[in-house]
Amino acid sequence: MPQYSGRSAAGCPVATRTMMSFHTCQPLRRAFGWVTNDTIVSCRRMCISQSSSEPRASAGPSAPSPRLLERALSDSPEWPAFLGTLANSGAITGTLLDGIHSRMGLQVYDTAPIVLGGLKTSLVVPPLLAAFYVVLGSLHPIMDNLNPSDETSTIRSRCNDVGFVALAFGALAALLQLSATLYDKGVPYWQIHLVLGAAALLNWRLFDGTRQGIFLALLCGFGAPAVEVLMLQVVPLWHYPRADLGGVFVSWVFWCYFFYAPALGSLARYTWSTMKEAERFGQSSSGATPAQEVNGAAGATAAAEAAASKDASKDGGEGSSVEGRR
């Protein structure tokens, strides 16, 4: 007779009790020897099958947190429409705002320059600003998803108001005009730094106020000038007549990029939420969500299969009765 160790029946209380009983009671083993072999073996197989199908409790957290990418992109609208809206805003609104500086001669365009009324710009500006709006704008709702907080909830709620977004862009235009005026008046750059620095921090506090917002503003303030300088070294699209950093860049423009972030963040949050609401409304007005349509189709398929099975069994029964009569 095969011997079964405690390890082979581990996790199976029935098998454990059975082996203990038959190993300790010899008369019972002799009387019911067939029970010892068949019962324990079948019980062992059943327990192994159940243990392989049931999830095992882990020592770690019961519900692992979702992956970083899933959190970042959660509750997102249709990306082509969202990014396209940001790109159009950059090509149009961004070009008009850029004209505030070019009108004062802060930068002079050397490649494909054009003049449209009082707007001095270049044909390369709209696509560049479209890319700028897409990159910086899309980062704001993504970073909001990764950094939930009371401040994040507050700014998202405020950005649902189109008036708040318009006010943020109005403040951006005013700050750009302030910097252009100080430059045109010949104010020393260190004084421009002080004025624009204080204004930029106040602007962030009023139109963002989140940790991820100031991080993105700093990222834009340092990253955008670095990309601009590298690009101008390769392709001289424009130049700064009064540059103080290596003769290629104006140092206080850092603050201009910094206070660009809250306005662009408000636009991205507004676009993100309104597009998502429009998608939800479209799904509800259609009468059923995609998941409900799939469930309905699955139910119809199951009903059809059941009907076909019933017909087949009916035909089989009729055939059997005919054979019986023969």
CSV table of C-alpha atoms in Angstrom, one decimal:
chain,number,residue,atom,x,y,z
A,1,MET,CA,0.0,0.0,0.0
A,2,PRO,CA,1.4,3.4,-0.9
A,3,GLN,CA,2.4,5.7,2.0
A,4,TYR,CA,1.2,9.3,1.8
A,5,SER,CA,3.2,11.9,3.7
A,6,GLY,CA,1.8,15.0,5.3
A,7,ARG,CA,3.3,17.1,2.5
A,8,SER,CA,1.4,15.3,-0.3
A,9,ALA,CA,-1.9,16.0,1.4
A,10,ALA,CA,-1.0,19.5,2.7
A,11,GLY,CA,-3.9,21.9,2.5
A,12,CYS,CA,-6.5,19.2,2.4
A,13,PRO,CA,-8.1,18.6,5.9
A,14,VAL,CA,-10.2,15.7,4.6
A,15,ALA,CA,-7.1,13.8,3.4
A,16,THR,CA,-5.2,14.6,6.5
A,17,ARG,CA,-7.9,13.3,8.8
A,18,THR,CA,-8.4,10.2,6.7
A,19,MET,CA,-4.7,9.3,6.8
A,20,MET,CA,-4.5,9.9,10.5
A,21,SER,CA,-7.5,7.6,11.1
A,22,PHE,CA,-6.3,4.8,8.9
A,23,HIS,CA,-2.7,4.9,10.1
A,24,THR,CA,-3.7,4.8,13.8
A,25,CYS,CA,-6.5,2.3,13.5
A,26,GLN,CA,-5.2,-1.0,12.0
A,27,PRO,CA,-8.5,-2.9,12.2
A,28,LEU,CA,-10.2,-0.2,10.3
A,29,ARG,CA,-7.5,-0.2,7.7
A,30,ARG,CA,-7.9,-3.9,7.1
A,31,ALA,CA,-11.7,-3.7,7.0
A,32,PHE,CA,-11.7,-0.7,4.6
A,33,GLY,CA,-8.5,-1.0,2.7
A,34,TRP,CA,-10.2,0.1,-0.5
A,35,VAL,CA,-11.2,3.3,1.2
A,36,THR,CA,-7.6,4.1,2.1
A,37,ASN,CA,-6.3,4.0,-1.5
A,38,ASP,CA,-9.2,5.4,-3.5
A,39,THR,CA,-10.5,8.0,-1.1
A,40,ILE,CA,-7.1,9.5,-0.2
A,41,VAL,CA,-5.9,9.6,-3.8
A,42,SER,CA,-9.1,11.1,-5.2
A,43,CYS,CA,-9.2,13.6,-2.4
A,44,ARG,CA,-5.6,14.6,-2.9
A,45,ARG,CA,-6.2,15.1,-6.6
A,46,MET,CA,-9.3,17.3,-5.9
A,47,CYS,CA,-7.4,19.4,-3.4
A,48,ILE,CA,-4.5,19.9,-5.8
A,49,SER,CA,-6.9,21.0,-8.5
A,50,GLN,CA,-8.7,23.4,-6.2
A,51,SER,CA,-5.4,24.9,-4.9
A,52,SER,CA,-4.1,25.5,-8.4
A,53,SER,CA,-7.4,27.3,-9.5
A,54,GLU,CA,-7.8,29.4,-6.4
A,55,PRO,CA,-5.7,32.6,-5.9
A,56,ARG,CA,-3.3,32.4,-3.1
A,57,ALA,CA,-3.0,35.1,-0.5
A,58,SER,CA,0.2,37.1,-0.8
A,59,ALA,CA,2.2,38.6,2.0
A,60,GLY,CA,2.1,42.0,0.4
A,61,PRO,CA,-0.8,44.3,-0.1
A,62,SER,CA,-4.1,42.7,-1.1
A,63,ALA,CA,-4.8,45.1,-3.9
A,64,PRO,CA,-1.7,46.3,-5.8
A,65,SER,CA,-1.7,49.8,-7.0
A,66,PRO,CA,-2.3,50.4,-10.8
A,67,ARG,CA,0.6,50.9,-13.0
A,68,LEU,CA,2.0,54.3,-13.4
A,69,LEU,CA,1.0,54.6,-17.1
A,70,GLU,CA,-2.6,53.6,-16.3
A,71,ARG,CA,-2.8,56.3,-13.6
A,72,ALA,CA,-1.3,58.9,-15.8
A,73,LEU,CA,-3.7,58.3,-18.7
A,74,SER,CA,-6.8,57.5,-16.6
A,75,ASP,CA,-10.1,59.2,-17.7
A,76,SER,CA,-8.5,60.7,-20.8
A,77,PRO,CA,-10.5,62.0,-23.8
A,78,GLU,CA,-9.8,61.0,-27.4
A,79,TRP,CA,-6.1,61.9,-27.8
A,80,PRO,CA,-6.2,63.0,-31.5
A,81,ALA,CA,-8.9,65.6,-30.8
A,82,PHE,CA,-7.3,66.7,-27.6
A,83,LEU,CA,-3.8,67.2,-29.0
A,84,GLY,CA,-5.2,68.7,-32.2
A,85,THR,CA,-7.0,71.4,-30.1
A,86,LEU,CA,-3.8,72.2,-28.3
A,87,ALA,CA,-1.9,72.4,-31.5
A,88,ASN,CA,-4.4,74.8,-33.1
A,89,SER,CA,-4.3,77.0,-30.0
A,90,GLY,CA,-0.6,77.1,-30.2
A,91,ALA,CA,-0.5,78.0,-33.9
A,92,ILE,CA,-3.0,80.8,-33.5
A,93,THR,CA,-3.1,82.1,-30.0
A,94,GLY,CA,0.6,81.4,-29.4
A,95,THR,CA,1.7,83.2,-32.5
A,96,LEU,CA,-0.4,86.3,-31.5
A,97,LEU,CA,1.1,86.3,-28.0
A,98,ASP,CA,4.6,85.9,-29.5
A,99,GLY,CA,4.0,89.1,-31.5
A,100,ILE,CA,4.1,91.1,-28.2
A,101,HIS,CA,7.8,90.5,-27.9
A,102,SER,CA,8.7,90.7,-31.6
A,103,ARG,CA,6.9,94.0,-32.0
A,104,MET,CA,9.4,95.5,-29.4
A,105,GLY,CA,12.3,93.9,-31.2
A,106,LEU,CA,13.2,91.4,-28.4
A,107,GLN,CA,13.8,88.8,-31.1
A,108,VAL,CA,14.3,89.4,-34.8
A,109,TYR,CA,13.3,86.6,-37.3
A,110,ASP,CA,15.8,85.7,-39.9
A,111,THR,CA,14.0,82.8,-41.6
A,112,ALA,CA,10.8,83.3,-43.5
A,113,PRO,CA,9.8,86.6,-41.8
A,114,ILE,CA,6.4,88.0,-42.4
A,115,VAL,CA,4.5,91.0,-41.3
A,116,LEU,CA,0.7,90.9,-40.8
A,117,GLY,CA,-0.5,94.3,-39.8
A,118,GLY,CA,1.3,95.0,-36.5
A,119,LEU,CA,2.3,91.3,-36.1
A,120,LYS,CA,6.0,90.6,-36.9
A,121,THR,CA,6.5,86.9,-37.1
A,122,SER,CA,7.8,84.0,-39.2
A,123,LEU,CA,6.3,81.1,-41.0
A,124,VAL,CA,8.2,78.7,-38.7
A,125,VAL,CA,6.6,80.2,-35.5
A,126,PRO,CA,3.1,78.6,-35.8
A,127,PRO,CA,4.3,74.9,-36.1
A,128,LEU,CA,6.9,75.5,-33.4
A,129,LEU,CA,4.3,76.9,-31.0
A,130,ALA,CA,1.9,74.2,-31.9
A,131,ALA,CA,4.4,71.6,-30.7
A,132,PHE,CA,5.1,73.7,-27.6
A,133,TYR,CA,1.4,73.8,-26.7
A,134,VAL,CA,1.0,70.0,-27.3
A,135,VAL,CA,4.0,69.0,-25.1
A,136,LEU,CA,3.5,71.4,-22.2
A,137,GLY,CA,-0.3,71.3,-22.3
A,138,SER,CA,-0.7,67.5,-22.3
A,139,LEU,CA,1.7,67.2,-19.3
A,140,HIS,CA,-0.6,69.2,-17.0
A,141,PRO,CA,-3.6,66.8,-16.9
A,142,ILE,CA,-1.2,63.8,-16.9
A,143,MET,CA,0.7,65.2,-13.9
A,144,ASP,CA,-2.6,66.0,-12.2
A,145,ASN,CA,-3.6,62.3,-12.4
A,146,LEU,CA,-0.3,61.3,-10.8
A,147,ASN,CA,-0.5,63.9,-8.0
A,148,PRO,CA,-4.0,63.9,-6.5
A,149,SER,CA,-4.5,66.5,-3.8
A,150,ASP,CA,-6.9,69.1,-2.6
A,151,GLU,CA,-5.1,71.7,-4.7
A,152,THR,CA,-5.4,69.6,-7.8
A,153,SER,CA,-9.1,69.1,-7.3
A,154,THR,CA,-9.6,72.8,-6.8
A,155,ILE,CA,-7.7,73.9,-9.9
A,156,ARG,CA,-9.4,71.3,-12.0
A,157,SER,CA,-12.8,72.5,-10.8
A,158,ARG,CA,-11.8,76.2,-11.5
A,159,CYS,CA,-10.5,75.3,-15.0
A,160,ASN,CA,-14.0,74.0,-16.0
A,161,ASP,CA,-15.0,77.7,-16.3
A,162,VAL,CA,-14.0,79.1,-19.6
A,163,GLY,CA,-13.9,82.6,-18.0
A,164,PHE,CA,-11.1,81.4,-15.7
A,165,VAL,CA,-9.1,80.1,-18.7
A,166,ALA,CA,-9.7,83.5,-20.5
A,167,LEU,CA,-8.5,85.3,-17.4
A,168,ALA,CA,-5.4,83.2,-17.2
A,169,PHE,CA,-4.5,84.0,-20.8
A,170,GLY,CA,-5.3,87.7,-20.2
A,171,ALA,CA,-2.8,87.6,-17.3
A,172,LEU,CA,-0.2,85.9,-19.6
A,173,ALA,CA,-0.6,88.6,-22.2
A,174,ALA,CA,-0.3,91.3,-19.6
A,175,LEU,CA,2.9,89.8,-18.2
A,176,LEU,CA,4.4,89.5,-21.7
A,177,GLN,CA,3.5,93.1,-22.4
A,178,LEU,CA,5.1,94.1,-19.1
A,179,SER,CA,8.4,92.3,-20.0
A,180,ALA,CA,8.4,93.8,-23.4
A,181,THR,CA,7.8,97.3,-22.0
A,182,LEU,CA,10.6,97.0,-19.5
A,183,TYR,CA,12.9,95.8,-22.3
A,184,ASP,CA,11.9,98.7,-24.6
A,185,LYS,CA,12.5,101.2,-21.8
A,186,GLY,CA,16.1,99.9,-21.3
A,187,VAL,CA,15.6,98.7,-17.7
A,188,PRO,CA,18.6,96.8,-16.5
A,189,TYR,CA,18.2,93.1,-16.8
A,190,TRP,CA,18.6,92.4,-13.1
A,191,GLN,CA,15.7,94.7,-12.3
A,192,ILE,CA,13.6,92.9,-15.0
A,193,HIS,CA,14.5,89.6,-13.2
A,194,LEU,CA,13.1,90.9,-9.9
A,195,VAL,CA,9.9,92.3,-11.3
A,196,LEU,CA,9.1,89.3,-13.6
A,197,GLY,CA,10.1,86.8,-10.9
A,198,ALA,CA,7.7,88.2,-8.3
A,199,ALA,CA,4.9,88.5,-11.0
A,200,ALA,CA,5.5,84.9,-12.2
A,201,LEU,CA,5.2,83.5,-8.7
A,202,LEU,CA,2.0,85.5,-8.0
A,203,ASN,CA,0.7,84.3,-11.4
A,204,TRP,CA,1.3,80.7,-10.5
A,205,ARG,CA,-0.4,81.1,-7.1
A,206,LEU,CA,-3.5,82.6,-8.7
A,207,PHE,CA,-3.9,80.3,-11.7
A,208,ASP,CA,-2.4,77.0,-10.6
A,209,GLY,CA,-1.2,76.6,-7.0
A,210,THR,CA,-0.2,72.9,-7.3
A,211,ARG,CA,3.1,71.3,-6.8
A,212,GLN,CA,3.1,69.7,-10.2
A,213,GLY,CA,2.2,73.2,-11.6
A,214,ILE,CA,5.3,74.8,-10.3
A,215,PHE,CA,7.4,71.8,-11.3
A,216,LEU,CA,6.1,72.1,-14.9
A,217,ALA,CA,6.7,75.9,-14.8
A,218,LEU,CA,10.3,75.3,-13.8
A,219,LEU,CA,10.7,72.6,-16.3
A,220,CYS,CA,9.4,74.9,-19.0
A,221,GLY,CA,11.6,77.8,-17.8
A,222,PHE,CA,14.8,75.8,-18.0
A,223,GLY,CA,13.9,73.3,-20.7
A,224,ALA,CA,12.4,75.5,-23.4
A,225,PRO,CA,15.4,78.0,-23.5
A,226,ALA,CA,17.8,75.0,-23.6
A,227,VAL,CA,16.0,73.6,-26.6
A,228,GLU,CA,15.7,77.0,-28.2
A,229,VAL,CA,19.5,77.7,-27.9
A,230,LEU,CA,20.4,74.3,-29.3
A,231,MET,CA,18.0,74.7,-32.2
A,232,LEU,CA,19.3,78.2,-33.0
A,233,GLN,CA,22.8,76.8,-33.1
A,234,VAL,CA,21.7,74.3,-35.8
A,235,VAL,CA,19.2,76.5,-37.7
A,236,PRO,CA,19.4,80.3,-37.2
A,237,LEU,CA,15.7,81.0,-37.3
A,238,TRP,CA,15.9,84.2,-35.2
A,239,HIS,CA,18.3,86.1,-33.0
A,240,TYR,CA,18.2,88.3,-29.9
A,241,PRO,CA,19.9,91.7,-30.5
A,242,ARG,CA,20.6,92.3,-26.8
A,243,ALA,CA,21.3,88.8,-25.6
A,244,ASP,CA,23.3,88.5,-22.4
A,245,LEU,CA,23.8,84.7,-22.2
A,246,GLY,CA,26.6,83.8,-24.5
A,247,GLY,CA,25.4,86.3,-27.0
A,248,VAL,CA,22.5,84.0,-28.0
A,249,PHE,CA,19.8,84.3,-25.4
A,250,VAL,CA,18.2,86.8,-23.0
A,251,SER,CA,18.3,85.6,-19.4
A,252,TRP,CA,15.0,87.0,-18.1
A,253,VAL,CA,13.1,85.2,-20.8
A,254,PHE,CA,13.2,82.3,-18.3
A,255,TRP,CA,10.4,84.0,-16.4
A,256,CYS,CA,8.3,84.4,-19.6
A,257,TYR,CA,8.4,80.7,-20.1
A,258,PHE,CA,7.7,80.2,-16.4
A,259,PHE,CA,4.5,82.3,-16.4
A,260,TYR,CA,3.4,80.7,-19.6
A,261,ALA,CA,2.8,77.4,-17.8
A,262,PRO,CA,-0.3,78.3,-15.7
A,263,ALA,CA,-2.2,79.7,-18.6
A,264,LEU,CA,-1.4,76.7,-20.9
A,265,GLY,CA,-2.2,74.3,-18.0
A,266,SER,CA,-5.7,75.9,-17.5
A,267,LEU,CA,-6.4,75.5,-21.3
A,268,ALA,CA,-5.3,71.9,-21.2
A,269,ARG,CA,-7.4,71.1,-18.2
A,270,TYR,CA,-10.4,72.8,-19.6
A,271,THR,CA,-10.0,71.0,-22.9
A,272,TRP,CA,-9.5,67.6,-21.2
A,273,SER,CA,-12.6,67.9,-19.0
A,274,THR,CA,-15.0,69.3,-21.6
A,275,MET,CA,-14.0,66.8,-24.3
A,276,LYS,CA,-14.5,63.9,-21.8
A,277,GLU,CA,-17.9,65.2,-20.8
A,278,ALA,CA,-18.8,65.5,-24.5
A,279,GLU,CA,-17.8,61.9,-25.0
A,280,ARG,CA,-19.9,60.7,-22.1
A,281,PHE,CA,-22.9,62.7,-23.3
A,282,GLY,CA,-22.5,61.2,-26.8
A,283,GLN,CA,-22.4,57.7,-25.3
A,284,SER,CA,-25.5,58.3,-23.1
A,285,SER,CA,-27.5,59.8,-26.0
A,286,SER,CA,-26.8,56.8,-28.2
A,287,GLY,CA,-28.7,54.7,-25.7
A,288,ALA,CA,-26.0,52.2,-24.7
A,289,THR,CA,-22.4,52.2,-23.8
A,290,PRO,CA,-19.9,50.1,-25.8
A,291,ALA,CA,-19.8,47.6,-22.8
A,292,GLN,CA,-23.6,47.3,-22.9
A,293,GLU,CA,-23.6,46.7,-26.6
A,294,VAL,CA,-21.0,43.9,-26.2
A,295,ASN,CA,-23.0,42.3,-23.4
A,296,GLY,CA,-26.1,42.5,-25.5
A,297,ALA,CA,-24.4,40.9,-28.4
A,298,ALA,CA,-23.0,38.1,-26.2
A,299,GLY,CA,-26.5,37.5,-24.8
A,300,ALA,CA,-28.0,37.2,-28.2
A,301,THR,CA,-25.3,34.8,-29.3
A,302,ALA,CA,-25.9,32.6,-26.2
A,303,ALA,CA,-29.7,32.6,-26.9
A,304,ALA,CA,-29.1,31.6,-30.5
A,305,GLU,CA,-26.8,28.8,-29.4
A,306,ALA,CA,-29.3,27.6,-26.8
A,307,ALA,CA,-32.1,27.5,-29.4
A,308,ALA,CA,-29.9,25.6,-31.8
A,309,SER,CA,-29.0,23.1,-29.1
A,310,LYS,CA,-32.7,22.6,-28.3
A,311,ASP,CA,-33.6,22.0,-31.9
A,312,ALA,CA,-30.7,19.5,-32.3
A,313,SER,CA,-31.9,17.6,-29.2
A,314,LYS,CA,-35.4,17.6,-30.5
A,315,ASP,CA,-34.4,16.3,-33.8
A,316,GLY,CA,-32.3,13.6,-32.1
A,317,GLY,CA,-35.3,12.6,-30.0
A,318,GLU,CA,-37.6,12.3,-33.0
A,319,GLY,CA,-34.9,10.2,-34.8
A,320,SER,CA,-34.7,7.9,-31.9
A,321,SER,CA,-38.4,7.4,-31.7
A,322,VAL,CA,-38.6,6.6,-35.4
A,323,GLU,CA,-35.8,4.0,-35.0
A,324,GLY,CA,-37.7,2.5,-32.1
A,325,ARG,CA,-40.9,2.2,-34.1
A,326,ARG,CA,-39.0,0.5,-36.9
